[in-house]
Short mmCIF file of C-alpha atoms and ligand atoms in Angstrom, two decimals:
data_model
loop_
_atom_site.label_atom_id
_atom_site.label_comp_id
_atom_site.label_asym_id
_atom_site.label_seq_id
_atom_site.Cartn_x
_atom_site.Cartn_y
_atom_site.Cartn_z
CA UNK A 1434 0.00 0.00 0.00
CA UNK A 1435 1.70 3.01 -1.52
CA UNK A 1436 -0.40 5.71 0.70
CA UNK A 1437 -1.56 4.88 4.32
CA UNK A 1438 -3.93 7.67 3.90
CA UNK A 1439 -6.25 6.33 1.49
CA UNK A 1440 -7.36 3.71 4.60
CA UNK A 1441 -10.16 5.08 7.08
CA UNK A 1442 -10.04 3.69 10.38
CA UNK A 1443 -10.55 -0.32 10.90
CA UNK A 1444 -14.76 -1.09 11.55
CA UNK A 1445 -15.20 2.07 10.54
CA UNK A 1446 -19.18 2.63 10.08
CA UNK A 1447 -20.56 2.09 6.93
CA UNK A 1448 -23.89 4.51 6.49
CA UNK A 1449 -26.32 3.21 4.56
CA UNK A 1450 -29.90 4.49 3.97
CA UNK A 1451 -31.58 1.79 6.14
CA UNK A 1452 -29.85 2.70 8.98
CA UNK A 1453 -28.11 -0.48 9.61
CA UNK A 1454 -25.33 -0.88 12.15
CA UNK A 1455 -22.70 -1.79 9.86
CA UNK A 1456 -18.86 -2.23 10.50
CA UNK A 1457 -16.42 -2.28 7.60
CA UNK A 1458 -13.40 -4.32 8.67
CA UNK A 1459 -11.16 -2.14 6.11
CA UNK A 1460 -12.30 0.66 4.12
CA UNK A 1461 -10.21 2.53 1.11
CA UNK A 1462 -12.47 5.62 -0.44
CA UNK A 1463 -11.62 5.67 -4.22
CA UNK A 1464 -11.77 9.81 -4.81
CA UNK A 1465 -9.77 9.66 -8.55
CA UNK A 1466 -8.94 6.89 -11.33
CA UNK A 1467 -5.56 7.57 -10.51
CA UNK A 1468 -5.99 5.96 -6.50
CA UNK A 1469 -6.85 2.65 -8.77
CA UNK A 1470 -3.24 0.88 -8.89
CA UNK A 1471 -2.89 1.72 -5.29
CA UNK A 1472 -6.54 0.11 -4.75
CA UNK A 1473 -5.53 -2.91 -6.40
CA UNK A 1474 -2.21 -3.67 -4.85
CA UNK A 1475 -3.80 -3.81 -1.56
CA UNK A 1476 -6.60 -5.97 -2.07
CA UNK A 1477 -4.36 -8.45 -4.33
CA UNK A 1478 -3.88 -10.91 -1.32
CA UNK A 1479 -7.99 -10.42 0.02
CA UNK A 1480 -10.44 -13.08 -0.88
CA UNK A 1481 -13.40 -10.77 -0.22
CA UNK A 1482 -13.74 -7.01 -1.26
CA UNK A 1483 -16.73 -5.15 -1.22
CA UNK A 1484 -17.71 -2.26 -4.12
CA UNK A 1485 -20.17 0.48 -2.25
CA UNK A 1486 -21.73 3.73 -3.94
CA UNK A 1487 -23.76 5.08 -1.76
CA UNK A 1488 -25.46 1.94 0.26
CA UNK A 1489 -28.90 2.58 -0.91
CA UNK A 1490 -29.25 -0.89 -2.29
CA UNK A 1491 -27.59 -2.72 0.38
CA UNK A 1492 -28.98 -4.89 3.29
CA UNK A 1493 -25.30 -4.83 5.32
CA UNK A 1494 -24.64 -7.05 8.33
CA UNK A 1495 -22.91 -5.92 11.62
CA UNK A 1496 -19.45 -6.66 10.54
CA UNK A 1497 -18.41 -6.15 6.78
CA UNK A 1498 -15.66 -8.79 6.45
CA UNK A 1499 -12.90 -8.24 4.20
CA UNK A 1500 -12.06 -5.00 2.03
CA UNK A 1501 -14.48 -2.45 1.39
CA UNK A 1502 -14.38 0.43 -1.24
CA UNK A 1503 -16.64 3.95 -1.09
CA UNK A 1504 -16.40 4.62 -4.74
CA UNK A 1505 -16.56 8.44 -4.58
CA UNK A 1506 -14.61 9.40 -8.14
CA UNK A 1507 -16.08 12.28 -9.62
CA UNK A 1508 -16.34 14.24 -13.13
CA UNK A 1509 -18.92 14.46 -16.42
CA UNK A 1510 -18.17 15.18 -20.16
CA UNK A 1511 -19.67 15.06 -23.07
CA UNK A 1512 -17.32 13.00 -25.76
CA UNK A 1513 -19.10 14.17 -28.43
CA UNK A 1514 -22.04 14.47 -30.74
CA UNK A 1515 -22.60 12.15 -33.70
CA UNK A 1516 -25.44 10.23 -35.88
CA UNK A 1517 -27.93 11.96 -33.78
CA UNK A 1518 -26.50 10.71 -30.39
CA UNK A 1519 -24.85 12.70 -27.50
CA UNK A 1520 -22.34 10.54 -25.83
CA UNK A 1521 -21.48 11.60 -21.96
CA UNK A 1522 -18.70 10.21 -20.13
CA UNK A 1523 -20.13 10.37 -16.02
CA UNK A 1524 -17.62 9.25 -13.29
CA UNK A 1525 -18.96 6.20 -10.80
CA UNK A 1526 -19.28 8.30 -7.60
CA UNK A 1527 -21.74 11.04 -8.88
CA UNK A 1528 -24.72 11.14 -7.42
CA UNK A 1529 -27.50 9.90 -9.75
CA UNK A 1530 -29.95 12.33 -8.79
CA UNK A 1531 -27.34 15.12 -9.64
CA UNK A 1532 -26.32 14.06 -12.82
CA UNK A 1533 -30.39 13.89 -14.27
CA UNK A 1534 -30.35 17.37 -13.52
CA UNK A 1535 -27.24 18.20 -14.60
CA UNK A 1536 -28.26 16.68 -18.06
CA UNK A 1537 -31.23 18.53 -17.75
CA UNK A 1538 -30.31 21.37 -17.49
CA UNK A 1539 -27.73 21.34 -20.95
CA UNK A 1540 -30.71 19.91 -22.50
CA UNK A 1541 -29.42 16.50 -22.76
CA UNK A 1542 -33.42 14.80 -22.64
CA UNK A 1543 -34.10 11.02 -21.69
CA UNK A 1544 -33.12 10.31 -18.41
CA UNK A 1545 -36.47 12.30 -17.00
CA UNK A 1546 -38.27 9.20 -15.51
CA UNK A 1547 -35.25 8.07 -13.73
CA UNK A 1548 -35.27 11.13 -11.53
CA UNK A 1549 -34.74 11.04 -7.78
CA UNK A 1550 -33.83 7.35 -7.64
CA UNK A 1551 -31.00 7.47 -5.06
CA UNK A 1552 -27.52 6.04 -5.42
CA UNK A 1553 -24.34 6.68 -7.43
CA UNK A 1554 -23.87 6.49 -11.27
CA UNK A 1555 -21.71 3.62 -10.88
CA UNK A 1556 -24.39 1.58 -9.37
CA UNK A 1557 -27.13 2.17 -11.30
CA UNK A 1558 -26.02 -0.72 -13.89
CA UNK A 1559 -25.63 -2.70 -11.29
CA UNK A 1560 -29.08 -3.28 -11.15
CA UNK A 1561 -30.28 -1.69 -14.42
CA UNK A 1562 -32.25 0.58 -12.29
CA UNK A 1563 -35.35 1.66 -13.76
CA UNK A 1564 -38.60 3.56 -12.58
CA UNK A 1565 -41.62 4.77 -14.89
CA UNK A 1566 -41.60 2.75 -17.61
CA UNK A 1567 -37.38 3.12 -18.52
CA UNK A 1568 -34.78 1.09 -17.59
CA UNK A 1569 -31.38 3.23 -17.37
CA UNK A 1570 -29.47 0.32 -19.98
CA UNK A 1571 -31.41 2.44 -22.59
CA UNK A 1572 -28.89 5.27 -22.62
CA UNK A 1573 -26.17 3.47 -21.75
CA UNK A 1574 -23.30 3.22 -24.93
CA UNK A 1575 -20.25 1.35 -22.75
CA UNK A 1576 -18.76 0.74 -19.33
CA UNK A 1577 -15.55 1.27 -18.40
CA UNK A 1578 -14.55 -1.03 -15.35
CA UNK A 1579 -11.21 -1.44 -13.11
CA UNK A 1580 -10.10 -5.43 -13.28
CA UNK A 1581 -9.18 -5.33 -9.15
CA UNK A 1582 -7.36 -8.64 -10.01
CA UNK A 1583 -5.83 -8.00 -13.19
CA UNK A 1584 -5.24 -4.13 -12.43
CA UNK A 1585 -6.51 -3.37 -15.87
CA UNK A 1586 -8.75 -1.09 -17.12
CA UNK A 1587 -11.31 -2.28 -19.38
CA UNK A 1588 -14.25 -1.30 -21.74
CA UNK A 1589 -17.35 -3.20 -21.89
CA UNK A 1590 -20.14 -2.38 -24.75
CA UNK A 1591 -23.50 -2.12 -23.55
CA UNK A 1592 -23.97 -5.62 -25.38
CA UNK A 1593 -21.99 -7.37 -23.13
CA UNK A 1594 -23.35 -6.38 -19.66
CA UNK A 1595 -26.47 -8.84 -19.70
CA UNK A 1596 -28.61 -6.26 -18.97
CA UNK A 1597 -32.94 -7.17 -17.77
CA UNK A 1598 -35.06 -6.26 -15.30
CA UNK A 1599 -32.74 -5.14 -12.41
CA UNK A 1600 -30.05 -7.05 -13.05
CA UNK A 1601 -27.09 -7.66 -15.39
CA UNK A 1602 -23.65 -9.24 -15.29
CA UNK A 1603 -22.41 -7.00 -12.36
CA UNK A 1604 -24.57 -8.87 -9.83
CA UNK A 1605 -22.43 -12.21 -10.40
CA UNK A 1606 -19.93 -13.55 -7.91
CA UNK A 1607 -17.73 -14.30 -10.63
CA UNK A 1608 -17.40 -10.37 -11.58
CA UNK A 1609 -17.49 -8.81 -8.31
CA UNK A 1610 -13.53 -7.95 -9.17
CA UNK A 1611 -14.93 -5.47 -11.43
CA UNK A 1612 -15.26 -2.60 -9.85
CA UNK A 1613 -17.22 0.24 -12.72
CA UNK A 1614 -15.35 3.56 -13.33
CA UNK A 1615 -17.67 5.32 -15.23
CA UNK A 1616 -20.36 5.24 -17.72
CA UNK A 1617 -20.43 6.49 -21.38
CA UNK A 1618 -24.48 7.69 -21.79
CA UNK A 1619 -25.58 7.65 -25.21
CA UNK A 1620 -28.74 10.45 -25.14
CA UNK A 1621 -31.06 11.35 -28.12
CA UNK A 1622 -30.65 14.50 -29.68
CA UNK A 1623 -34.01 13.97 -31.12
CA UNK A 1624 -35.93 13.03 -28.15
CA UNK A 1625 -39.15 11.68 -27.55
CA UNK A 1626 -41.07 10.93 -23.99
CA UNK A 1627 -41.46 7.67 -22.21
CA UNK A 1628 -45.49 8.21 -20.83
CA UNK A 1629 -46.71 4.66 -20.82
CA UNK A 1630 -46.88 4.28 -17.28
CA UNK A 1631 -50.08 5.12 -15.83
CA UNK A 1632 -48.95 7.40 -13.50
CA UNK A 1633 -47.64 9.47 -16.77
CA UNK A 1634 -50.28 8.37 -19.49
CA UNK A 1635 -52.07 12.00 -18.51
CA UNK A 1636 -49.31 13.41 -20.67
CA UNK A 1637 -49.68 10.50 -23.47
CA UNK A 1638 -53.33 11.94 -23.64
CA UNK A 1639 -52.15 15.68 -23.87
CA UNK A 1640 -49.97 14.68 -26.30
CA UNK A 1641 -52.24 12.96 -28.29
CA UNK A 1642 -54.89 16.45 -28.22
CA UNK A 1643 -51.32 18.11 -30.04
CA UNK A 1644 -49.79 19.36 -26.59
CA UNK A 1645 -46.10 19.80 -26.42
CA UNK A 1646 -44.90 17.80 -23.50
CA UNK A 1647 -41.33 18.48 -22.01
CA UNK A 1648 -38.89 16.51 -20.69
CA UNK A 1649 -39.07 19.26 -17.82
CA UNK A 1650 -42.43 18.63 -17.01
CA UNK A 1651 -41.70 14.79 -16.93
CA UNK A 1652 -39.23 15.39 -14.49
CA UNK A 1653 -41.55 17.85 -12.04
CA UNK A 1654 -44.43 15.03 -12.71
CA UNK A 1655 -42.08 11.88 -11.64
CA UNK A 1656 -40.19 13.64 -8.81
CA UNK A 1657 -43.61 14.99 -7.53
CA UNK A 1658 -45.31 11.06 -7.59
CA UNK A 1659 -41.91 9.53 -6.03
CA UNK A 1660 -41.97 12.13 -2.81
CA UNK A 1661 -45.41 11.38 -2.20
CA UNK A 1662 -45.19 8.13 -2.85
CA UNK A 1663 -41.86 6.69 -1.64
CA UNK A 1664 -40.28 7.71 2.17
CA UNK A 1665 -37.49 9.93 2.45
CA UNK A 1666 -34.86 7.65 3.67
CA UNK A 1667 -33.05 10.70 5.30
CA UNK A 1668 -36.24 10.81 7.51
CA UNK A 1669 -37.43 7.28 7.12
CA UNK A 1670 -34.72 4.82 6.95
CA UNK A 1671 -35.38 2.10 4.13
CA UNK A 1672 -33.65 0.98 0.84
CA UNK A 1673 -36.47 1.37 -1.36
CA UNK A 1674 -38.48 -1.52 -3.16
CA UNK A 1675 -37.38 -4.58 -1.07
CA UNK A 1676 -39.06 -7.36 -3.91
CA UNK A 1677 -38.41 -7.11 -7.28
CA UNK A 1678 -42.13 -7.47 -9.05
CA UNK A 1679 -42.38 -11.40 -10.18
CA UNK A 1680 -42.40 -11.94 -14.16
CA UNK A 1681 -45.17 -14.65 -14.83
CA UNK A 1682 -46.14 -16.09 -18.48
CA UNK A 1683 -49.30 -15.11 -19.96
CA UNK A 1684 -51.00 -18.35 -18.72
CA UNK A 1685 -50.25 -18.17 -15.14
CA UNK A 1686 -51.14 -14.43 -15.24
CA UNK A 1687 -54.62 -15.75 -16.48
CA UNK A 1688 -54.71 -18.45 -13.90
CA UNK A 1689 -54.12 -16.24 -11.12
CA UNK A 1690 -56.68 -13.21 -12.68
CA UNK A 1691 -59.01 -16.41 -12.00
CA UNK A 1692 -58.93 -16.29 -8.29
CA UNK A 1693 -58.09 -12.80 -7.77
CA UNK A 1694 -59.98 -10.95 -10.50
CA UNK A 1695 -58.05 -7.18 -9.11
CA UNK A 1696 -54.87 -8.53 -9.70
CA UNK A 1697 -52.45 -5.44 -10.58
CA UNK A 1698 -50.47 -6.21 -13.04
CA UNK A 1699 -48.54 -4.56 -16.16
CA UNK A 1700 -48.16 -5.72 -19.37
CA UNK A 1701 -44.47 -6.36 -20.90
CA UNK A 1702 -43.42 -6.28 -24.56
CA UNK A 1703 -42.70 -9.81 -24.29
CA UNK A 1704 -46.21 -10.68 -23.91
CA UNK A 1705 -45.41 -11.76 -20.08
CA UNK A 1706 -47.30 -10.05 -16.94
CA UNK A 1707 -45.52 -8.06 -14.36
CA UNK A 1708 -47.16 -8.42 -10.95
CA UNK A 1709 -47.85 -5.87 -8.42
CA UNK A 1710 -45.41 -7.25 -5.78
CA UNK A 1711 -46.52 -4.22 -3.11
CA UNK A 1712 -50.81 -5.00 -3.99
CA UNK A 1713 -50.24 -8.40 -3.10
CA UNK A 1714 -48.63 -7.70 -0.05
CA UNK A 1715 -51.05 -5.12 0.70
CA UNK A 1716 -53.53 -8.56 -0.11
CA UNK A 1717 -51.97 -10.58 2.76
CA UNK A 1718 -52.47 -7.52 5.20
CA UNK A 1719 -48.70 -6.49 6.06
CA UNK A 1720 -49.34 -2.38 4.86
CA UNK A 1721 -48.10 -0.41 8.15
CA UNK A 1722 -47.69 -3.85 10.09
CA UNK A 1723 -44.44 -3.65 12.35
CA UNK A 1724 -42.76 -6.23 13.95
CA UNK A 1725 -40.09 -5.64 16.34
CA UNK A 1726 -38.03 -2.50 14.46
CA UNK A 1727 -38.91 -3.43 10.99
CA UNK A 1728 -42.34 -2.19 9.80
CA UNK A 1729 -44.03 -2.44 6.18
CA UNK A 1730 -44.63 1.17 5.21
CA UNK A 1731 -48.00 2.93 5.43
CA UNK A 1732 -48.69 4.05 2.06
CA UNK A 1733 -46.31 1.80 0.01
CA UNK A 1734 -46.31 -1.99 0.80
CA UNK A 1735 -42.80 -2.85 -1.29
CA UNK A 1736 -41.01 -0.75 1.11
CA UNK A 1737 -39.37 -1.80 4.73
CA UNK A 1738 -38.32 0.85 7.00
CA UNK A 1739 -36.51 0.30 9.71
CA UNK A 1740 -37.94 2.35 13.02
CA UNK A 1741 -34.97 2.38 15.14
CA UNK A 1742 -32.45 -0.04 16.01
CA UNK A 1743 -32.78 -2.58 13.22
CA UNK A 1744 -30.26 -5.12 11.97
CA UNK A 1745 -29.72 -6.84 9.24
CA UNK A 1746 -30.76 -10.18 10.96
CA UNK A 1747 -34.55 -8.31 11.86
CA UNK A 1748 -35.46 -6.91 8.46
CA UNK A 1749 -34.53 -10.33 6.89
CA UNK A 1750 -36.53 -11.95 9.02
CA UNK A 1751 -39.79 -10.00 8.54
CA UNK A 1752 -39.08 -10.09 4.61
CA UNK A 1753 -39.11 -14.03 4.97
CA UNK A 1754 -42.56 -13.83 6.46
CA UNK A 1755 -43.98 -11.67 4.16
CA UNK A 1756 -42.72 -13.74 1.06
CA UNK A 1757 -44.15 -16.46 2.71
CA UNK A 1758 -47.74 -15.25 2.96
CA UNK A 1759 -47.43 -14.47 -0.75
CA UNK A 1760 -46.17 -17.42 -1.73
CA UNK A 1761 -49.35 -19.18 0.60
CA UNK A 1762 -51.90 -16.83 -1.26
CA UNK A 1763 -50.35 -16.42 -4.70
CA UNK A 1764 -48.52 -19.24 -5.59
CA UNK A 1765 -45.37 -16.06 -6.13
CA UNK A 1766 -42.36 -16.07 -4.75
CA UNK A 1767 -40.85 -12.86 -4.12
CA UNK A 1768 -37.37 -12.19 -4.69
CA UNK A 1769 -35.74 -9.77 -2.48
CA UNK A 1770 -34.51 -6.68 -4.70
CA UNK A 1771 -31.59 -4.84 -2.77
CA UNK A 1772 -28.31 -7.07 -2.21
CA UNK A 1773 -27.63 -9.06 0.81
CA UNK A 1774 -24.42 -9.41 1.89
CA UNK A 1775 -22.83 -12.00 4.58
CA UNK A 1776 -26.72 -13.24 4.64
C1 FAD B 2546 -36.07 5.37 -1.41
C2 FAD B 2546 -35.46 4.49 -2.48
C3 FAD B 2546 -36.04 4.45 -3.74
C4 FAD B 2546 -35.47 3.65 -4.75
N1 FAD B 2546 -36.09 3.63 -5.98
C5 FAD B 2546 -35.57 2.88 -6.97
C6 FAD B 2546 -36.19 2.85 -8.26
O1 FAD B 2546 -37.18 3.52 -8.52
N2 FAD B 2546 -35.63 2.05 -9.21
C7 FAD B 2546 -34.51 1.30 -8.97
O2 FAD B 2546 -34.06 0.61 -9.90
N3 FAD B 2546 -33.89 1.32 -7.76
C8 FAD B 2546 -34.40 2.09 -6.77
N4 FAD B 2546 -33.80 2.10 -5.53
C9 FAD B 2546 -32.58 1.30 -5.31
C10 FAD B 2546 -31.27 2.11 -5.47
O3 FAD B 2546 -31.55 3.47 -5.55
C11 FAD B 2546 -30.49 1.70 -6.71
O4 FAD B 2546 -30.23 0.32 -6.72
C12 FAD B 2546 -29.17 2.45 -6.83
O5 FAD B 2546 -28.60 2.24 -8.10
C13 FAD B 2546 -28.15 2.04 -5.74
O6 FAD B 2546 -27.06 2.94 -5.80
P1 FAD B 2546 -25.97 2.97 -4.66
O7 FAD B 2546 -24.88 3.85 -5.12
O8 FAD B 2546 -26.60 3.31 -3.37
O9 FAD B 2546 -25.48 1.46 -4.69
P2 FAD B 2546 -25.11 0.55 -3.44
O10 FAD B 2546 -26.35 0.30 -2.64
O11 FAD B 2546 -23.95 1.10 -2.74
O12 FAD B 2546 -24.68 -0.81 -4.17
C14 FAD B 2546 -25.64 -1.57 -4.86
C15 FAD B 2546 -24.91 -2.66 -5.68
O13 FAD B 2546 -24.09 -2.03 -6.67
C16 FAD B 2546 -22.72 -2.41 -6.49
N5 FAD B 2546 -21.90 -1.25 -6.82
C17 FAD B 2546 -22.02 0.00 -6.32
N6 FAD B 2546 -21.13 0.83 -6.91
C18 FAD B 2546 -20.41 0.06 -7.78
C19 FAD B 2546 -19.34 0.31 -8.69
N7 FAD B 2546 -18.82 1.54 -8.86
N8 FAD B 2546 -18.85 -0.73 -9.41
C20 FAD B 2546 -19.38 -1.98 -9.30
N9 FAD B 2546 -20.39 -2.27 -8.47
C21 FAD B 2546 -20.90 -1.26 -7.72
C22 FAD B 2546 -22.61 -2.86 -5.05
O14 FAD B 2546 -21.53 -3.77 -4.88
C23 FAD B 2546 -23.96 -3.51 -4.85
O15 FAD B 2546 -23.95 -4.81 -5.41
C24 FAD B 2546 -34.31 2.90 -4.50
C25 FAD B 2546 -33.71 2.96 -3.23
C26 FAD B 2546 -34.27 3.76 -2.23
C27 FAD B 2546 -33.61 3.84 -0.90
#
């Protein structure tokens, strides 16, 4: 280790959004591309090491074994304009939030749906994230990642990252050595809205009378739904979503509309059903049900906050017995959606 002052202290805390007591047994914060040779020589001899942006995805136990990087590099620039395309280099450790504005605000239209989701840039192909009818792989052109073994620097094409409903390639053990630098966006010049979800499809209508619909007011409209709708984790500690929704086939969605004729549901391209995993939830009777420190939240059922005191232990627990009473009523199971580490 070339520089003892890239280390933070030994079980150092780890803040995450839902408030878990969390230890990291060694922590290096990655501020610039240039700490990543340094980075790599001291993990070379760990077996376990640990890639954080922001910990707003993350269900973290007590103790964080191993190595642990706070990816925190910063920086944005647009490469250049071609074929209709903008293509914007973003550094891993901006804020996502930030950069939808930022690209707002030059006029760079598309990412307007994916506004307010929390997190870093780096992490957001992580899990493809994706809110209001886009999925962030949409804009993306290439990846560059850091090979922590190798100590290389490589470029992935958007091809190559396995990208589908929150999840891709950078969710397998066997890359977890790749730690993502930054992200080349690939934005329309010529841009058109995403309003298919039915939160948005007020604007479809407008749209369809001959009103002009900007990528400003998609942004108000979405950021507007997700503060009523979602809880402040500054105020309310949770890591948003905790189930993905479950992807049946067109027949089982039929089966199930059979016994439960309200079934919410949303229709994919590929002819399969998204379920509703918060309505059934809500069906088995867990909305604003606590037990212990872990309670389901009032007005969104997909989302576990933590009142005070949680650990990683409690909150699994309760999302075992709530994926159990869907899986007695539904026939679903329910995957958890943020990652679980040392579970
Ligand atoms: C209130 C709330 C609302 C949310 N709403 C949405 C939503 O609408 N849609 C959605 O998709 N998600 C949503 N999320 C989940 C979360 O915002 C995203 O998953 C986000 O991308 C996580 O970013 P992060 O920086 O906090 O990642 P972390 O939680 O720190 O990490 C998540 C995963 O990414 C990996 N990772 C992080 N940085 C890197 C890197 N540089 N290189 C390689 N791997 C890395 C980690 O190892 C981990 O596997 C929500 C979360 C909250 C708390």
């Amino acid at each position: 280790m070339s520089n003892p002052e890239y280390f933070v202290e030994q079980l150092c805390h780890i803040s995450n959004t839902m408030s878990l007591p969390c230890r990291g047994e060694r922590v290096f914060v990655l501020r610039s591309e240039a700490d990543l040779p340094a980075l790599s020589e001291a993990v070379a001899s760990r077996e376990r090491v640990h890639l954080i942006g922001s910990a707003s995805n993350l269900v973290l136990p007590p103790v964080l074994e191993g190595f642990t990087v706070l990816v925190r590099n910063r920086g944005v620039s647009l490469v250049q304009e071609s074929g209709g395309v903008r293509y914007v280099d973003v550094s891993a450790g901006e804020v996502w939030h930030d950069w939808v504005v930022h690209a707002l605000g030059k006029g760079w239209n598309g990412l307007e749906n994916l506004a307010l989701i929390p997190g870093t840039v780096g992490a957001a192909p992580v899990q493809n994230i994706g809110a209001y009818g886009v999925e962030v792989e949409r804009f993306i052109d290439s990846i560059r990642v850091w090979d922590l073994q190798r100590a290389q620097m490589k470029t992935l094409a958007r091809q190559s990252c396995g990208f589908q409903y929150r999840d891709s390639i950078f969710k397998r053990d066997e890359n977890s050595h790749l730690l993502i630098v930054s992200v080349r966006f690939a934005l329309p010049v010529d841009w058109q809205p995403v309003l298919k979800y039915p939160d948005l499809v007020h604007f479809e209508h407008a749209r369809t009378q001959g009103e002009a619909i900007s990528a400003q007011e998609v942004f108000d409209a979405v950021v507007d739904i997700r503060r009523r709708k979602l809880p402040d984790p500054s105020v309310i500690p949770n890591s948003g979503s905790f189930f993905k929704n479950p992807v049946v086939s067109e027949h089982r969605y039929e089966d199930l509309r059979r016994s439960h004729p309200d079934l919410v549901s949303f229709r994919l391209d590929s002819g399969d059903y998204k379920l509703a995993a918060g309505w059934m939830i809500d069906q088995c009777g867990w909305k604003g049900h606590a037990v212990g420190p872990v309670m389901v939240h009032e007005r969104q059922a997909l989302v576990l906050t933590n009142t005070g005191g949680a650990t990683q232990a409690d909150v699994l627990d309760v999302a075992r017995l709530i994926s159990g009473d869907v899986k007695a009523r539904f026939g679903v199971s329910l995957e958890i959606e943020p990652v679980c580490w040392d579970c």
